[in-house]
Amino acid sequence: MAQQKISLTRYLVEQQRADGLIPGQLRLLLEVVARACKSISQAVNKGALGGVLGTAESENVQGEIQKKLDIIANEVLIEANEWGGHLAAMASEEMDSIYVVPNRYPQGEYLLMFDPLDGSSNIDVNVSIGTIFSVLKKPDEHPGVQESDFLQPGTQQVAAGYCIYGPQTTLVLTVGNGVAMFTLDREQGSFVLTQEDIQIPVDTKEFAINMSNMRHWDEPMKRYIDECLAGKEGPRGKDFNMRWIASMVADVHRILMRGGVFMYPWDKREPEKAGKLRLMYEANPMSWLVEQAGGAATNGKQRILDLKPTKLHERVSVMLGSRNEVERLTQYHAEKA
Ligand code: AHM
Ligand code: MG
């Protein structure tokens, strides 16, 4: 008998049965997010034919010019999620403040955060992009929902994942017991389990960083990269390879598949900002996925998942991936301090 394909739905149902990690509302939430990603994937695929490329005439709260697809993806996620009764509110890279589920719909127990279209600079050049999401439980200290309810450390996430729109559309998910990967079967219209228990090798010879910022980095960051660049003859005694896709989703996906280390550190261009990437809907979900796959994630000084957010769009310095490299980076930062 041919081996049966396991759909995302079946995977979630079995997880729910096996160890109760996925309560009913959370299962619905994850299915709805997956459905929204499917629809974003369609829009991405159509590209110029669907009129979705190019820039919209607006800026987001972080002062970045929005692309048409940033806005489309944001709307798809909101429309898909607002009516199901599983959410209390949502927050997004593309919205200034939280989006409370309108009171014509029932309010659920969960909070959903997302970067609807990560790697926006890649949209118009047909390079991989993705959607990143993170799920928290709404604290039940008070009725209603407010922005402060979202400000929980990454350790409190109950689900996190991303969907990458690349040569394949792939959903990568954790609910706290390892990382599973689902590939979109376009003929069937469903996500099918294609890898379970993903593990990141602890050592690597591959790093990902935007090297054009080198002159702005802090000393520990320079030291780490200088040593990688010195190759076999240098202190590391091995040659390194470099990759930079400018899509965190794509860079992290590669690391989950074959190891490596990804860095977007603080730099001197805008010293008042802790980093470029956002803590709540980029760094936290990615850090949890990486840790669940045996890797590590730090801002150089602290484990990212332990950081207590102070605002929704907070930024953070990010170093994540193969555990021994992340430990080395932490050590270099500690030596400087
Ligand atoms: P975005 O969410 O506006 O797309 O920005 C985040 C992206 C990450 O996916 C990627 O790692 C980084 O920005 C690339 O930045 P740069 O263009 O500075 O290399
Ligand atoms: Mg992003």
mmCIF file of C-alpha atoms and ligand atoms in Angstrom:
data_model
loop_
_atom_site.group_PDB
_atom_site.id
_atom_site.type_symbol
_atom_site.label_atom_id
_atom_site.label_comp_id
_atom_site.label_asym_id
_atom_site.label_seq_id
_atom_site.Cartn_x
_atom_site.Cartn_y
_atom_site.Cartn_z
ATOM 1 C CA MET A 1 0.000 0.000 0.000
ATOM 2 C CA ALA A 2 1.301 3.435 -0.927
ATOM 3 C CA GLN A 3 2.260 5.487 2.097
ATOM 4 C CA GLN A 4 -0.545 7.802 3.114
ATOM 5 C CA LYS A 5 0.065 11.508 2.927
ATOM 6 C CA ILE A 6 -0.450 13.371 6.167
ATOM 7 C CA SER A 7 -2.203 16.682 5.675
ATOM 8 C CA LEU A 8 -1.731 19.645 7.997
ATOM 9 C CA THR A 9 -5.272 19.072 9.290
ATOM 10 C CA ARG A 10 -4.541 15.464 10.171
ATOM 11 C CA TYR A 11 -1.216 16.390 11.758
ATOM 12 C CA LEU A 12 -2.930 18.970 13.967
ATOM 13 C CA VAL A 13 -5.745 16.616 14.936
ATOM 14 C CA GLU A 14 -3.235 13.924 15.878
ATOM 15 C CA GLN A 15 -1.164 16.387 17.904
ATOM 16 C CA GLN A 16 -4.317 17.517 19.672
ATOM 17 C CA ARG A 17 -5.155 13.913 20.552
ATOM 18 C CA ALA A 18 -1.671 12.809 21.475
ATOM 19 C CA ASP A 19 -0.535 15.347 24.013
ATOM 20 C CA GLY A 20 -3.149 18.064 24.158
ATOM 21 C CA LEU A 21 -0.623 20.641 22.897
ATOM 22 C CA ILE A 22 -3.176 22.009 20.487
ATOM 23 C CA PRO A 23 -6.526 22.972 21.991
ATOM 24 C CA GLY A 24 -9.439 23.248 19.536
ATOM 25 C CA GLN A 25 -9.266 27.038 19.128
ATOM 26 C CA LEU A 26 -5.541 26.921 18.428
ATOM 27 C CA ARG A 27 -6.021 24.207 15.853
ATOM 28 C CA LEU A 28 -8.609 26.310 14.079
ATOM 29 C CA LEU A 29 -6.288 29.310 14.253
ATOM 30 C CA LEU A 30 -3.407 27.389 12.651
ATOM 31 C CA GLU A 31 -5.637 26.050 9.911
ATOM 32 C CA VAL A 32 -6.916 29.537 9.169
ATOM 33 C CA VAL A 33 -3.387 30.961 9.052
ATOM 34 C CA ALA A 34 -2.378 28.160 6.679
ATOM 35 C CA ARG A 35 -5.380 28.908 4.469
ATOM 36 C CA ALA A 36 -4.461 32.593 4.384
ATOM 37 C CA CYS A 37 -0.883 31.662 3.431
ATOM 38 C CA LYS A 38 -2.239 29.565 0.591
ATOM 39 C CA SER A 39 -4.103 32.544 -0.711
ATOM 40 C CA ILE A 40 -1.049 34.836 -0.329
ATOM 41 C CA SER A 41 0.943 32.212 -2.204
ATOM 42 C CA GLN A 42 -1.548 32.439 -5.093
ATOM 43 C CA ALA A 43 -1.162 36.204 -5.242
ATOM 44 C CA VAL A 44 2.641 35.933 -5.116
ATOM 45 C CA ASN A 45 2.582 33.357 -7.921
ATOM 46 C CA LYS A 46 0.509 35.533 -10.203
ATOM 47 C CA GLY A 47 2.999 38.377 -9.893
ATOM 48 C CA ALA A 48 2.702 40.887 -12.715
ATOM 49 C CA LEU A 49 -0.291 38.980 -14.133
ATOM 50 C CA GLY A 50 -2.255 39.697 -10.966
ATOM 51 C CA GLY A 51 -1.174 43.347 -10.815
ATOM 52 C CA VAL A 52 0.305 42.769 -7.370
ATOM 53 C CA LEU A 53 3.870 43.962 -7.945
ATOM 54 C CA GLY A 54 5.214 47.420 -7.178
ATOM 55 C CA THR A 55 4.843 49.985 -4.490
ATOM 56 C CA ALA A 56 1.684 51.196 -2.794
ATOM 57 C CA GLU A 57 1.361 54.876 -2.016
ATOM 58 C CA SER A 58 1.739 54.452 1.721
ATOM 59 C CA GLU A 59 4.225 54.032 4.569
ATOM 60 C CA ASN A 60 3.968 51.722 7.555
ATOM 61 C CA VAL A 61 4.484 52.774 11.175
ATOM 62 C CA GLN A 62 8.234 52.133 10.858
ATOM 63 C CA GLY A 63 8.474 54.642 8.007
ATOM 64 C CA GLU A 64 9.000 51.995 5.322
ATOM 65 C CA ILE A 65 7.322 52.379 1.933
ATOM 66 C CA GLN A 66 4.759 49.598 1.632
ATOM 67 C CA LYS A 67 4.609 47.291 -1.353
ATOM 68 C CA LYS A 68 1.240 46.331 -2.800
ATOM 69 C CA LEU A 69 1.794 42.771 -1.648
ATOM 70 C CA ASP A 70 2.560 43.888 1.939
ATOM 71 C CA ILE A 71 -0.915 45.379 2.072
ATOM 72 C CA ILE A 72 -2.643 42.521 0.256
ATOM 73 C CA ALA A 73 -1.045 39.906 2.522
ATOM 74 C CA ASN A 74 -1.994 41.902 5.609
ATOM 75 C CA GLU A 75 -5.618 42.118 4.493
ATOM 76 C CA VAL A 76 -5.777 38.432 3.616
ATOM 77 C CA LEU A 77 -4.567 37.485 7.103
ATOM 78 C CA ILE A 78 -7.003 39.813 8.847
ATOM 79 C CA GLU A 79 -10.030 38.822 6.795
ATOM 80 C CA ALA A 80 -9.272 35.125 7.224
ATOM 81 C CA ASN A 81 -8.800 35.381 10.984
ATOM 82 C CA GLU A 82 -11.303 37.887 12.301
ATOM 83 C CA TRP A 83 -14.537 35.906 12.183
ATOM 84 C CA GLY A 84 -13.612 32.428 13.442
ATOM 85 C CA GLY A 85 -13.979 33.108 17.165
ATOM 86 C CA HIS A 86 -10.433 31.946 17.927
ATOM 87 C CA LEU A 87 -8.779 35.349 18.250
ATOM 88 C CA ALA A 88 -9.072 38.354 20.533
ATOM 89 C CA ALA A 89 -6.768 40.587 18.489
ATOM 90 C CA MET A 90 -4.010 40.730 15.895
ATOM 91 C CA ALA A 91 -0.881 42.820 15.410
ATOM 92 C CA SER A 92 1.170 43.223 12.277
ATOM 93 C CA GLU A 93 4.290 44.856 10.929
ATOM 94 C CA GLU A 94 1.990 46.737 8.574
ATOM 95 C CA MET A 95 -0.387 48.190 11.200
ATOM 96 C CA ASP A 96 0.424 50.958 13.675
ATOM 97 C CA SER A 97 -1.602 49.500 16.517
ATOM 98 C CA ILE A 98 -3.396 46.285 17.397
ATOM 99 C CA TYR A 99 -6.458 45.130 15.488
ATOM 100 C CA VAL A 100 -9.143 44.033 17.935
ATOM 101 C CA VAL A 101 -11.614 41.506 16.556
ATOM 102 C CA PRO A 102 -14.766 43.537 15.774
ATOM 103 C CA ASN A 103 -17.560 42.932 18.261
ATOM 104 C CA ARG A 104 -19.890 41.491 15.631
ATOM 105 C CA TYR A 105 -17.731 38.369 15.955
ATOM 106 C CA PRO A 106 -17.072 36.252 19.033
ATOM 107 C CA GLN A 107 -13.770 36.924 20.805
ATOM 108 C CA GLY A 108 -11.358 34.051 21.250
ATOM 109 C CA GLU A 109 -8.490 33.341 23.629
ATOM 110 C CA TYR A 110 -5.545 33.958 21.345
ATOM 111 C CA LEU A 111 -3.442 36.827 20.040
ATOM 112 C CA LEU A 112 -1.892 36.560 16.598
ATOM 113 C CA MET A 113 1.098 38.564 15.393
ATOM 114 C CA PHE A 114 2.533 38.532 11.920
ATOM 115 C CA ASP A 115 4.869 39.978 9.373
ATOM 116 C CA PRO A 116 2.502 39.399 6.448
ATOM 117 C CA LEU A 117 5.163 39.625 3.742
ATOM 118 C CA ASP A 118 8.729 39.375 4.927
ATOM 119 C CA GLY A 119 11.580 40.205 2.568
ATOM 120 C CA SER A 120 9.557 42.868 0.751
ATOM 121 C CA SER A 121 12.579 44.062 -1.247
ATOM 122 C CA ASN A 122 12.531 40.679 -3.028
ATOM 123 C CA ILE A 123 8.917 40.835 -4.239
ATOM 124 C CA ASP A 124 9.516 42.631 -7.515
ATOM 125 C CA VAL A 125 12.628 40.638 -8.392
ATOM 126 C CA ASN A 126 11.024 37.195 -8.037
ATOM 127 C CA VAL A 127 13.090 35.975 -5.096
ATOM 128 C CA SER A 128 11.737 34.005 -2.105
ATOM 129 C CA ILE A 129 9.618 35.861 0.434
ATOM 130 C CA GLY A 130 7.400 34.686 3.274
ATOM 131 C CA THR A 131 4.881 35.220 6.055
ATOM 132 C CA ILE A 132 6.019 34.943 9.683
ATOM 133 C CA PHE A 133 3.589 34.440 12.573
ATOM 134 C CA SER A 134 3.543 34.079 16.337
ATOM 135 C CA VAL A 135 0.666 33.114 18.632
ATOM 136 C CA LEU A 136 0.203 34.068 22.281
ATOM 137 C CA LYS A 137 -2.537 33.395 24.783
ATOM 138 C CA LYS A 138 -4.444 36.506 25.844
ATOM 139 C CA PRO A 139 -3.863 37.088 29.572
ATOM 140 C CA ASP A 140 -7.193 36.918 31.398
ATOM 141 C CA GLU A 141 -6.416 39.606 33.939
ATOM 142 C CA HIS A 142 -8.987 42.028 32.564
ATOM 143 C CA PRO A 143 -11.898 42.062 30.143
ATOM 144 C CA GLY A 144 -11.255 43.166 26.571
ATOM 145 C CA VAL A 145 -7.852 43.352 24.999
ATOM 146 C CA GLN A 146 -5.151 45.986 24.893
ATOM 147 C CA GLU A 147 -1.698 46.426 23.418
ATOM 148 C CA SER A 148 0.039 45.528 26.687
ATOM 149 C CA ASP A 149 -1.492 42.023 26.432
ATOM 150 C CA PHE A 150 0.862 41.402 23.507
ATOM 151 C CA LEU A 151 3.998 42.409 25.393
ATOM 152 C CA GLN A 152 4.910 38.907 26.542
ATOM 153 C CA PRO A 153 8.356 37.342 26.166
ATOM 154 C CA GLY A 154 8.864 34.837 23.347
ATOM 155 C CA THR A 155 8.930 31.976 25.865
ATOM 156 C CA GLN A 156 5.151 32.456 26.164
ATOM 157 C CA GLN A 157 4.445 31.662 22.512
ATOM 158 C CA VAL A 158 2.051 28.744 22.021
ATOM 159 C CA ALA A 159 2.646 28.401 18.280
ATOM 160 C CA ALA A 160 4.980 29.986 15.760
ATOM 161 C CA GLY A 161 5.910 29.492 12.167
ATOM 162 C CA TYR A 162 6.413 30.852 8.732
ATOM 163 C CA CYS A 163 5.332 30.125 5.203
ATOM 164 C CA ILE A 164 7.953 30.553 2.512
ATOM 165 C CA TYR A 165 6.893 31.428 -1.026
ATOM 166 C CA GLY A 166 9.812 30.065 -3.006
ATOM 167 C CA PRO A 167 10.228 27.409 -5.675
ATOM 168 C CA GLN A 168 7.858 25.523 -3.354
ATOM 169 C CA THR A 169 5.399 26.975 -0.877
ATOM 170 C CA THR A 170 6.316 25.497 2.481
ATOM 171 C CA LEU A 171 4.817 25.992 5.922
ATOM 172 C CA VAL A 172 7.110 25.439 8.900
ATOM 173 C CA LEU A 173 5.502 25.162 12.305
ATOM 174 C CA THR A 174 6.145 24.590 15.976
ATOM 175 C CA VAL A 175 3.706 24.198 18.837
ATOM 176 C CA GLY A 176 6.521 23.440 21.256
ATOM 177 C CA ASN A 177 7.373 19.859 20.464
ATOM 178 C CA GLY A 178 9.792 20.131 17.584
ATOM 179 C CA VAL A 179 9.540 21.616 14.122
ATOM 180 C CA ALA A 180 7.461 20.167 11.298
ATOM 181 C CA MET A 181 7.397 21.153 7.647
ATOM 182 C CA PHE A 182 4.482 21.001 5.199
ATOM 183 C CA THR A 183 4.703 21.492 1.459
ATOM 184 C CA LEU A 184 1.757 22.922 -0.466
ATOM 185 C CA ASP A 185 0.346 20.387 -2.907
ATOM 186 C CA ARG A 186 -1.195 22.724 -5.449
ATOM 187 C CA GLU A 187 -3.249 20.006 -7.139
ATOM 188 C CA GLN A 188 -4.890 18.959 -3.876
ATOM 189 C CA GLY A 189 -4.871 22.471 -2.447
ATOM 190 C CA SER A 190 -3.519 21.254 0.883
ATOM 191 C CA PHE A 191 -0.343 21.361 2.938
ATOM 192 C CA VAL A 192 1.242 17.908 3.243
ATOM 193 C CA LEU A 193 3.715 16.889 5.952
ATOM 194 C CA THR A 194 7.122 16.524 4.288
ATOM 195 C CA GLN A 195 9.527 16.605 7.237
ATOM 196 C CA GLU A 196 9.248 16.163 10.985
ATOM 197 C CA ASP A 197 11.603 16.788 13.866
ATOM 198 C CA ILE A 198 13.885 19.110 11.904
ATOM 199 C CA GLN A 199 17.327 19.431 13.524
ATOM 200 C CA ILE A 200 19.918 22.140 12.898
ATOM 201 C CA PRO A 201 23.502 20.806 12.952
ATOM 202 C CA VAL A 202 25.358 22.309 15.935
ATOM 203 C CA ASP A 203 28.377 23.254 13.802
ATOM 204 C CA THR A 204 28.460 25.000 10.464
ATOM 205 C CA LYS A 205 30.682 26.572 7.820
ATOM 206 C CA GLU A 206 28.068 28.953 6.495
ATOM 207 C CA PHE A 207 27.058 32.411 7.668
ATOM 208 C CA ALA A 208 24.424 34.911 6.552
ATOM 209 C CA ILE A 209 24.840 38.633 7.122
ATOM 210 C CA ASN A 210 24.555 41.790 5.039
ATOM 211 C CA MET A 211 28.309 42.397 4.596
ATOM 212 C CA SER A 212 27.772 45.885 3.179
ATOM 213 C CA ASN A 213 27.135 47.063 6.744
ATOM 214 C CA MET A 214 30.455 45.778 8.045
ATOM 215 C CA ARG A 215 31.960 49.196 8.694
ATOM 216 C CA HIS A 216 29.025 50.039 10.984
ATOM 217 C CA TRP A 217 29.229 46.941 13.182
ATOM 218 C CA ASP A 218 30.289 46.624 16.749
ATOM 219 C CA GLU A 219 33.684 45.102 17.508
ATOM 220 C CA PRO A 220 32.543 41.548 18.528
ATOM 221 C CA MET A 221 30.554 41.246 15.303
ATOM 222 C CA LYS A 222 33.577 42.353 13.221
ATOM 223 C CA ARG A 223 35.804 39.918 15.046
ATOM 224 C CA TYR A 224 33.465 36.996 14.398
ATOM 225 C CA ILE A 225 33.161 37.708 10.669
ATOM 226 C CA ASP A 226 36.875 38.524 10.261
ATOM 227 C CA GLU A 227 37.674 35.115 11.706
ATOM 228 C CA CYS A 228 35.228 33.404 9.338
ATOM 229 C CA LEU A 229 36.731 35.266 6.380
ATOM 230 C CA ALA A 230 40.267 34.265 7.387
ATOM 231 C CA GLY A 231 39.250 30.688 6.534
ATOM 232 C CA LYS A 232 41.614 27.718 6.865
ATOM 233 C CA GLU A 233 44.609 29.907 7.645
ATOM 234 C CA GLY A 234 42.767 31.835 10.372
ATOM 235 C CA PRO A 235 41.850 30.995 13.984
ATOM 236 C CA ARG A 236 38.790 28.963 12.913
ATOM 237 C CA GLY A 237 40.908 26.640 10.761
ATOM 238 C CA LYS A 238 38.181 26.160 8.140
ATOM 239 C CA ASP A 239 36.819 27.926 5.094
ATOM 240 C CA PHE A 240 33.381 29.495 5.399
ATOM 241 C CA ASN A 241 30.725 30.067 2.789
ATOM 242 C CA MET A 242 28.355 33.055 2.780
ATOM 243 C CA ARG A 243 24.701 33.473 1.766
ATOM 244 C CA TRP A 244 22.410 36.507 2.064
ATOM 245 C CA ILE A 245 18.942 36.440 0.531
ATOM 246 C CA ALA A 246 17.617 39.573 2.275
ATOM 247 C CA SER A 247 14.537 37.563 3.247
ATOM 248 C CA MET A 248 14.784 36.398 6.818
ATOM 249 C CA VAL A 249 12.317 33.646 6.003
ATOM 250 C CA ALA A 250 14.506 32.276 3.228
ATOM 251 C CA ASP A 251 17.733 32.601 5.210
ATOM 252 C CA VAL A 252 16.228 30.918 8.272
ATOM 253 C CA HIS A 253 14.695 28.212 6.111
ATOM 254 C CA ARG A 254 18.119 27.349 4.714
ATOM 255 C CA ILE A 255 19.491 27.193 8.254
ATOM 256 C CA LEU A 256 16.730 24.809 9.337
ATOM 257 C CA MET A 257 17.469 22.630 6.313
ATOM 258 C CA ARG A 258 21.280 22.502 6.471
ATOM 259 C CA GLY A 259 22.593 24.612 9.347
ATOM 260 C CA GLY A 260 24.305 27.965 9.393
ATOM 261 C CA VAL A 261 24.149 31.188 11.334
ATOM 262 C CA PHE A 262 22.038 34.255 10.535
ATOM 263 C CA MET A 263 22.872 37.690 11.868
ATOM 264 C CA TYR A 264 21.254 41.092 11.673
ATOM 265 C CA PRO A 265 23.138 42.873 14.440
ATOM 266 C CA TRP A 266 22.784 46.339 15.920
ATOM 267 C CA ASP A 267 24.892 48.807 13.949
ATOM 268 C CA LYS A 268 26.003 52.426 14.046
ATOM 269 C CA ARG A 269 23.822 53.669 11.201
ATOM 270 C CA GLU A 270 20.947 54.291 13.596
ATOM 271 C CA PRO A 271 22.511 53.620 16.976
ATOM 272 C CA GLU A 272 19.299 54.394 18.884
ATOM 273 C CA LYS A 273 17.629 51.362 17.276
ATOM 274 C CA ALA A 274 18.415 47.994 18.821
ATOM 275 C CA GLY A 275 18.519 46.414 15.367
ATOM 276 C CA LYS A 276 16.596 46.246 12.120
ATOM 277 C CA LEU A 277 14.379 43.246 12.754
ATOM 278 C CA ARG A 278 11.294 43.322 14.908
ATOM 279 C CA LEU A 279 11.167 41.305 18.118
ATOM 280 C CA MET A 280 7.513 40.314 18.335
ATOM 281 C CA TYR A 281 6.697 39.042 14.849
ATOM 282 C CA GLU A 282 10.110 38.308 13.324
ATOM 283 C CA ALA A 283 12.760 37.477 15.942
ATOM 284 C CA ASN A 284 10.560 35.683 18.494
ATOM 285 C CA PRO A 285 8.842 33.189 16.172
ATOM 286 C CA MET A 286 12.096 32.487 14.302
ATOM 287 C CA SER A 287 14.050 32.093 17.549
ATOM 288 C CA TRP A 288 11.551 29.619 18.914
ATOM 289 C CA LEU A 289 11.606 27.567 15.701
ATOM 290 C CA VAL A 290 15.409 27.560 15.754
ATOM 291 C CA GLU A 291 15.541 26.529 19.421
ATOM 292 C CA GLN A 292 12.943 23.830 18.814
ATOM 293 C CA ALA A 293 15.259 22.497 16.110
ATOM 294 C CA GLY A 294 18.228 22.356 18.501
ATOM 295 C CA GLY A 295 19.726 25.745 17.562
ATOM 296 C CA ALA A 296 20.062 28.941 19.574
ATOM 297 C CA ALA A 297 19.118 32.611 19.263
ATOM 298 C CA THR A 298 20.559 35.655 21.025
ATOM 299 C CA ASN A 299 20.830 39.417 20.719
ATOM 300 C CA GLY A 300 24.506 39.008 21.674
ATOM 301 C CA LYS A 301 23.844 39.399 25.369
ATOM 302 C CA GLN A 302 20.599 37.619 26.122
ATOM 303 C CA ARG A 303 18.499 34.794 24.793
ATOM 304 C CA ILE A 304 15.968 36.459 22.493
ATOM 305 C CA LEU A 305 13.033 34.470 23.881
ATOM 306 C CA ASP A 306 13.697 35.863 27.377
ATOM 307 C CA LEU A 307 13.462 39.514 26.341
ATOM 308 C CA LYS A 308 10.477 41.341 27.801
ATOM 309 C CA PRO A 309 9.028 43.516 25.031
ATOM 310 C CA THR A 310 8.209 47.108 25.891
ATOM 311 C CA LYS A 311 6.392 48.006 22.687
ATOM 312 C CA LEU A 312 4.686 46.301 19.780
ATOM 313 C CA HIS A 313 7.142 47.263 17.059
ATOM 314 C CA GLU A 314 10.262 46.886 19.188
ATOM 315 C CA ARG A 315 13.451 46.091 17.291
ATOM 316 C CA VAL A 316 16.195 43.710 18.274
ATOM 317 C CA SER A 317 19.660 42.584 17.263
ATOM 318 C CA VAL A 318 19.471 38.981 16.000
ATOM 319 C CA MET A 319 22.004 36.133 15.859
ATOM 320 C CA LEU A 320 20.553 32.677 15.418
ATOM 321 C CA GLY A 321 21.210 29.217 14.054
ATOM 322 C CA SER A 322 23.771 26.480 14.700
ATOM 323 C CA ARG A 323 24.271 26.328 18.444
ATOM 324 C CA ASN A 324 28.078 26.403 18.651
ATOM 325 C CA GLU A 325 28.313 29.494 16.442
ATOM 326 C CA VAL A 326 25.678 31.349 18.446
ATOM 327 C CA GLU A 327 27.556 30.450 21.639
ATOM 328 C CA ARG A 328 30.769 31.800 20.132
ATOM 329 C CA LEU A 329 29.027 35.063 19.231
ATOM 330 C CA THR A 330 27.681 35.337 22.774
ATOM 331 C CA GLN A 331 31.151 34.717 24.142
ATOM 332 C CA TYR A 332 32.716 37.440 21.944
ATOM 333 C CA HIS A 333 30.075 39.920 23.121
ATOM 334 C CA ALA A 334 30.679 38.943 26.771
ATOM 335 C CA GLU A 335 34.455 39.338 26.373
ATOM 336 C CA LYS A 336 33.988 42.857 25.066
ATOM 337 C CA ALA A 337 31.633 43.767 27.905
HETATM 338 P P1 AHM B 1 10.824 43.531 5.850
HETATM 339 O O1 AHM B 1 10.031 42.864 6.927
HETATM 340 O O2 AHM B 1 10.439 44.978 5.692
HETATM 341 O O3 AHM B 1 10.845 42.792 4.576
HETATM 342 O O4 AHM B 1 12.355 43.635 6.402
HETATM 343 C C1 AHM B 1 12.967 42.535 7.002
HETATM 344 C C2 AHM B 1 13.999 41.955 6.084
HETATM 345 C C3 AHM B 1 14.464 40.584 6.505
HETATM 346 O O5 AHM B 1 13.648 39.622 5.929
HETATM 347 C C4 AHM B 1 15.870 40.534 5.972
HETATM 348 O O6 AHM B 1 16.683 39.664 6.710
HETATM 349 C C5 AHM B 1 16.335 41.961 6.087
HETATM 350 O O7 AHM B 1 15.179 42.758 6.124
HETATM 351 C C6 AHM B 1 17.186 42.392 4.929
HETATM 352 O O8 AHM B 1 17.667 43.657 5.168
HETATM 353 P P2 AHM B 1 18.747 44.377 4.216
HETATM 354 O O9 AHM B 1 18.012 44.777 2.990
HETATM 355 O O10 AHM B 1 19.211 45.527 5.056
HETATM 356 O O11 AHM B 1 19.832 43.383 3.939
HETATM 357 MG MG MG B 2 9.924 41.410 7.914
#
